[in-house]
Coordinates of C-alpha atoms in Angstrom, one line a residue:
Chain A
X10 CA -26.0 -41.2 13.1
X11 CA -28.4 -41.9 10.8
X12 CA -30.7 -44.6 11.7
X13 CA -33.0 -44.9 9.0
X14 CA -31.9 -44.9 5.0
X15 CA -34.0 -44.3 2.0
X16 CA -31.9 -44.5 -0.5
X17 CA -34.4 -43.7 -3.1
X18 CA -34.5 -39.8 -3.6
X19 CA -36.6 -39.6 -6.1
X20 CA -38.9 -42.2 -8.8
X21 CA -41.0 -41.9 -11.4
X22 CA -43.1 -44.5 -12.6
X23 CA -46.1 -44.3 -15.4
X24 CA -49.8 -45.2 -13.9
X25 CA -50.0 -49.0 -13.9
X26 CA -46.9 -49.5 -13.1
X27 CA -45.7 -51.1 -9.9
X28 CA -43.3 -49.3 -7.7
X29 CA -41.3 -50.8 -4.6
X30 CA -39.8 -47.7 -2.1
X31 CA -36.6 -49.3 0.2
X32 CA -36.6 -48.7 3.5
X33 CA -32.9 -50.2 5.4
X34 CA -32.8 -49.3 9.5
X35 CA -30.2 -49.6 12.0
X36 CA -30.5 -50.6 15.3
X37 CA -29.4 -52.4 18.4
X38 CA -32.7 -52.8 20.1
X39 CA -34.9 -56.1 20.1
X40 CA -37.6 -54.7 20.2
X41 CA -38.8 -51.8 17.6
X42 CA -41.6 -50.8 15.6
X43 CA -41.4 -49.5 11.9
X44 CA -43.8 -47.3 9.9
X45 CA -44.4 -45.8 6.8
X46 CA -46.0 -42.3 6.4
X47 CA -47.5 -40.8 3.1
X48 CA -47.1 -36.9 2.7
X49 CA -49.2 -35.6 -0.3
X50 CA -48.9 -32.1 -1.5
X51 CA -51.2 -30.6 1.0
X52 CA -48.5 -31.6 3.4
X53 CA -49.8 -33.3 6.7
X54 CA -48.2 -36.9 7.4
X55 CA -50.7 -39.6 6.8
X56 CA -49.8 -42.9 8.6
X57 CA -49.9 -46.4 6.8
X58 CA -48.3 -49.2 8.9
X59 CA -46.6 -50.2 12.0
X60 CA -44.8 -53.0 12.4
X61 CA -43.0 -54.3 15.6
X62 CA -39.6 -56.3 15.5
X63 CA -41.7 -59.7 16.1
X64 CA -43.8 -59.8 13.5
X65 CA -42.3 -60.7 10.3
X66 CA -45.4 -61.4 8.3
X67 CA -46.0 -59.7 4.9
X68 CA -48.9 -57.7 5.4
X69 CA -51.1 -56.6 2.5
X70 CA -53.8 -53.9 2.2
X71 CA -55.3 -53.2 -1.5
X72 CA -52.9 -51.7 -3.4
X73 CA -50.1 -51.8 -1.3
X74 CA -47.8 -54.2 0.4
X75 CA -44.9 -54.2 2.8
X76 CA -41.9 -56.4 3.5
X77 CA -40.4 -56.5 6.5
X78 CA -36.9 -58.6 6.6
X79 CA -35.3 -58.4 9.7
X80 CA -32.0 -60.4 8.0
X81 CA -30.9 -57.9 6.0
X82 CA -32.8 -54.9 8.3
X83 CA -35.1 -53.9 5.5
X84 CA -38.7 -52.8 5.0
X85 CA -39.7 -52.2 2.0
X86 CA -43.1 -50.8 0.4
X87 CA -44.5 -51.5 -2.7
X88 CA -47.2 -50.1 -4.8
X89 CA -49.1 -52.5 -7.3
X90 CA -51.0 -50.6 -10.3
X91 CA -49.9 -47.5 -9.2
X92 CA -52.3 -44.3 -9.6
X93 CA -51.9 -40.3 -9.8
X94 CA -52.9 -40.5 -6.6
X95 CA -50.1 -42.3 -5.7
X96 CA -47.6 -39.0 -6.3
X97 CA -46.0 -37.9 -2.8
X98 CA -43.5 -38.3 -0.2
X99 CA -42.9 -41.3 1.6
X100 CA -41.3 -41.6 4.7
X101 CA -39.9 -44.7 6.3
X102 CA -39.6 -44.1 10.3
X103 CA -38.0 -46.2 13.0
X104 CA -39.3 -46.1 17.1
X105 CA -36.7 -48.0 19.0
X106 CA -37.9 -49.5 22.0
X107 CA -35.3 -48.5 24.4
X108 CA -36.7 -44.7 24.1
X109 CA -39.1 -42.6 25.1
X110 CA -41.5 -41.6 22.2
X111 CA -39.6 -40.4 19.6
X112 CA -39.5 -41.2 16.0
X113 CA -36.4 -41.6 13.7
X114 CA -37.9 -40.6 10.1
X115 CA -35.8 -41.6 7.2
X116 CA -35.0 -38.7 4.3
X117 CA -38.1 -39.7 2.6
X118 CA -38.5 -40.3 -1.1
X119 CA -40.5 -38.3 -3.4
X120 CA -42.9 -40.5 -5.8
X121 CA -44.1 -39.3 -9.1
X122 CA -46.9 -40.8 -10.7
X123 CA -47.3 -40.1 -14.2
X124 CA -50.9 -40.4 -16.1
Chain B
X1 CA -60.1 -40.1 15.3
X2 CA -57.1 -38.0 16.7
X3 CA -56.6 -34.2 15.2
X4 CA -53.6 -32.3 15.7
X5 CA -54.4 -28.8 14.7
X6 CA -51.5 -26.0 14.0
X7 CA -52.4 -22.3 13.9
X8 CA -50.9 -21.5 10.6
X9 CA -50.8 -22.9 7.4
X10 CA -48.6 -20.3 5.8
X11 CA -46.9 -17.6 7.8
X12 CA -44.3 -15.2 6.4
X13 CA -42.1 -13.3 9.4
X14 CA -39.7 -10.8 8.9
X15 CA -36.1 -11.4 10.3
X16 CA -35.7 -10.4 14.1
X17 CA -39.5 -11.0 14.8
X18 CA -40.2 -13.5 17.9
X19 CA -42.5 -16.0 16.1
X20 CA -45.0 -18.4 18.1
X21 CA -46.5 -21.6 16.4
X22 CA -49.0 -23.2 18.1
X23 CA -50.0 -26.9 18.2
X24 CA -53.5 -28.3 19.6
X25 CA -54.2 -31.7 19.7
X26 CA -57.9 -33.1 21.5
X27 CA -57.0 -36.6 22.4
X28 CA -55.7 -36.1 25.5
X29 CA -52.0 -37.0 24.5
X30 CA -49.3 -37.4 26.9
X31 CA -46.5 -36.6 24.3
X32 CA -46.2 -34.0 22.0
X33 CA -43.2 -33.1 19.1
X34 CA -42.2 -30.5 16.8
X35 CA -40.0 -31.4 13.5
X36 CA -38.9 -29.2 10.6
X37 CA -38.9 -30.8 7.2
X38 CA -36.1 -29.8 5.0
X39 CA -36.1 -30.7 1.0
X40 CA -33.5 -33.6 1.4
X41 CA -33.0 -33.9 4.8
X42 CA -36.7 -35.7 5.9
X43 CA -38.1 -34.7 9.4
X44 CA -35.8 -33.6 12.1
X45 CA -37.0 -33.3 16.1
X46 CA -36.5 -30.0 17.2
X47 CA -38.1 -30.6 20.7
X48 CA -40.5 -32.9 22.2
X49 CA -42.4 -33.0 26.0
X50 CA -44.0 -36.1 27.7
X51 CA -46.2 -34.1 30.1
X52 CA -47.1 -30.7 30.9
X53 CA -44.3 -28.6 31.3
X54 CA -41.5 -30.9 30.4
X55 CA -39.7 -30.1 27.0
X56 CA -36.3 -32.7 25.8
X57 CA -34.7 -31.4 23.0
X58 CA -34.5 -33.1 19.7
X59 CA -31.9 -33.2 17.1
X60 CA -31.7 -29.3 15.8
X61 CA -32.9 -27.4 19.0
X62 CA -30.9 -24.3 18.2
X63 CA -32.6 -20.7 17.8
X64 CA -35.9 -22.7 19.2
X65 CA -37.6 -22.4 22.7
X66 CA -41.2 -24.5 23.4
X67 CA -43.9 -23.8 25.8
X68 CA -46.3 -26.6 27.2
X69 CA -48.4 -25.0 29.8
X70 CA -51.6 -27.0 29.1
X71 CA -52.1 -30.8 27.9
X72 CA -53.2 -30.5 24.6
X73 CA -51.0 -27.4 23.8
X74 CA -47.1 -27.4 22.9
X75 CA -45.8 -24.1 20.9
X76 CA -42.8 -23.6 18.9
X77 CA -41.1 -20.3 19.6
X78 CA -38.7 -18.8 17.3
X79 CA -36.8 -16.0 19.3
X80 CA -35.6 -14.2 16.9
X81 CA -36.4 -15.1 13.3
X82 CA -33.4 -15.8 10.7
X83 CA -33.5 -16.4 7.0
X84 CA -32.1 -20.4 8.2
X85 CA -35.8 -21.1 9.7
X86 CA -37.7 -21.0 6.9
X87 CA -39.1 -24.4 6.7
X88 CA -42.3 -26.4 7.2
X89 CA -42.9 -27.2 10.7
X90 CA -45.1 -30.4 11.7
X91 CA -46.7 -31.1 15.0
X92 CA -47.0 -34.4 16.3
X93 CA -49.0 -36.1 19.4
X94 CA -49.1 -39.7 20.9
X95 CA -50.1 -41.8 23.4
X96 CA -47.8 -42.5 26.5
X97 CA -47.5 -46.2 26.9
X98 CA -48.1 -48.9 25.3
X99 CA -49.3 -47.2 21.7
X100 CA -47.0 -44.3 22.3
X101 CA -44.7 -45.4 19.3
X102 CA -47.4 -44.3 16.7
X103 CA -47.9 -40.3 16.1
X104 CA -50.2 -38.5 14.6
X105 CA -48.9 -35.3 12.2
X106 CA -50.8 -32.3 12.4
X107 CA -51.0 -30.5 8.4
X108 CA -48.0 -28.5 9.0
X109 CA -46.9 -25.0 9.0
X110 CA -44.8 -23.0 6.2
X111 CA -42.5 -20.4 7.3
X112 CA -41.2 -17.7 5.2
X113 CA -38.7 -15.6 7.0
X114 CA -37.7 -12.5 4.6

């Protein structure tokens, strides 16, 4: 079963614009960590955040933001002013305490930034 | 800062050929993981190991075999190569313990099988 959604296949946005990308996660576990990788085009995953099941603060870092809302299982990212830069795949993943190392990676969605 | 190197970039096989991707990382990482990443379908495990010369499998471990002889070494063997494998293949490494929920990607490899 699939433990992590992005529902979010694809957006496009224009530079400037902000974008939010939706992260929802299933699981029984108490505690858990969350992440969100960026994959540009050259390809290798380039980690952003990790957040564990305790720690419900919004946490900020330049251009970008995440919200974590453990009512409603969700941990969204959003990008303020967005930039070409921006343009690549994002991937919400889940680590679930109760195992051993491994990762549950969401489908990812694919963010175009326009000039 | 951790580095998770992977022999290939770009590879192109031919069906039938026994195919060997190799996966380095140099900080001494207990665990190591292979995914295939599929337009659509995200990353998916294909096999992981916690220590030398243990391998788990993953989600999709069918038509792959891995070898982890040495530490900092885990390899991805195709058998015999189909058509269904092409794919990009990522390499991952972490901690064991306390930070082992955060992995680090190595830049992937693209497979061509004709």
């Amino acid at each position: 079963a699939q433990k992590v959604t992005q529902a979010q296949t694809e957006i496009s946005v224009v530079e400037k614009e902000d974008v939010t990308l939706d992260c929802v996660y299933e699981t029984r576990d108490t505690t858990y960590y969350l992440f969100w990788y960026k994959q540009p085009p050259s390809g290798e995953l380039v980690f952003l955040i990790r957040r564990n099941s305790f720690d419900e603060q919004n946490e900020i870092s330049g251009r970008y933001s995440w919200n974590f809302q453990k009512s409603t299982s969700s941990f969204n990212f959003t990008i303020t002013a967005s930039q070409v830069v921006d343009s690549a795949v994002y991937f919400c993943a889940l680590f679930r305490g109760s195992t051993l190392g491994r990762l549950y990676f969401g489908r990812g969605t694919q963010l175009t930034v326009w000039p | 800062d951790v580095k998770v190197t992977q022999s290939s970039r770009y590879l192109v096989k031919r069906t039938g050929e026994k195919v060997f991707l190799e996966c380095v990382q140099d900080m001494d990482h207990e665990n190591m993981f292979w995914y295939r990443q599929d337009p659509g379908l995200g990353l998916r495990l294909i096999y992981f190991s916690y220590d030398v010369k243990m391998k788990e499998k993953g989600d999709i471990p069918e038509g792959y075999s891995v070898s982890r002889e040495k530490k900092e070494r885990f390899s991805l063997i195709l058998e015999s190569a189909s058509t269904n494998q092409t794919s990009m293949y990522l390499c991952a490494s972490s901690p064991a313990g306390l930070s082992q929920e955060t992995q680090y990607f190595g830049p992937g490899t693209r497979l061509l099988v004709l």
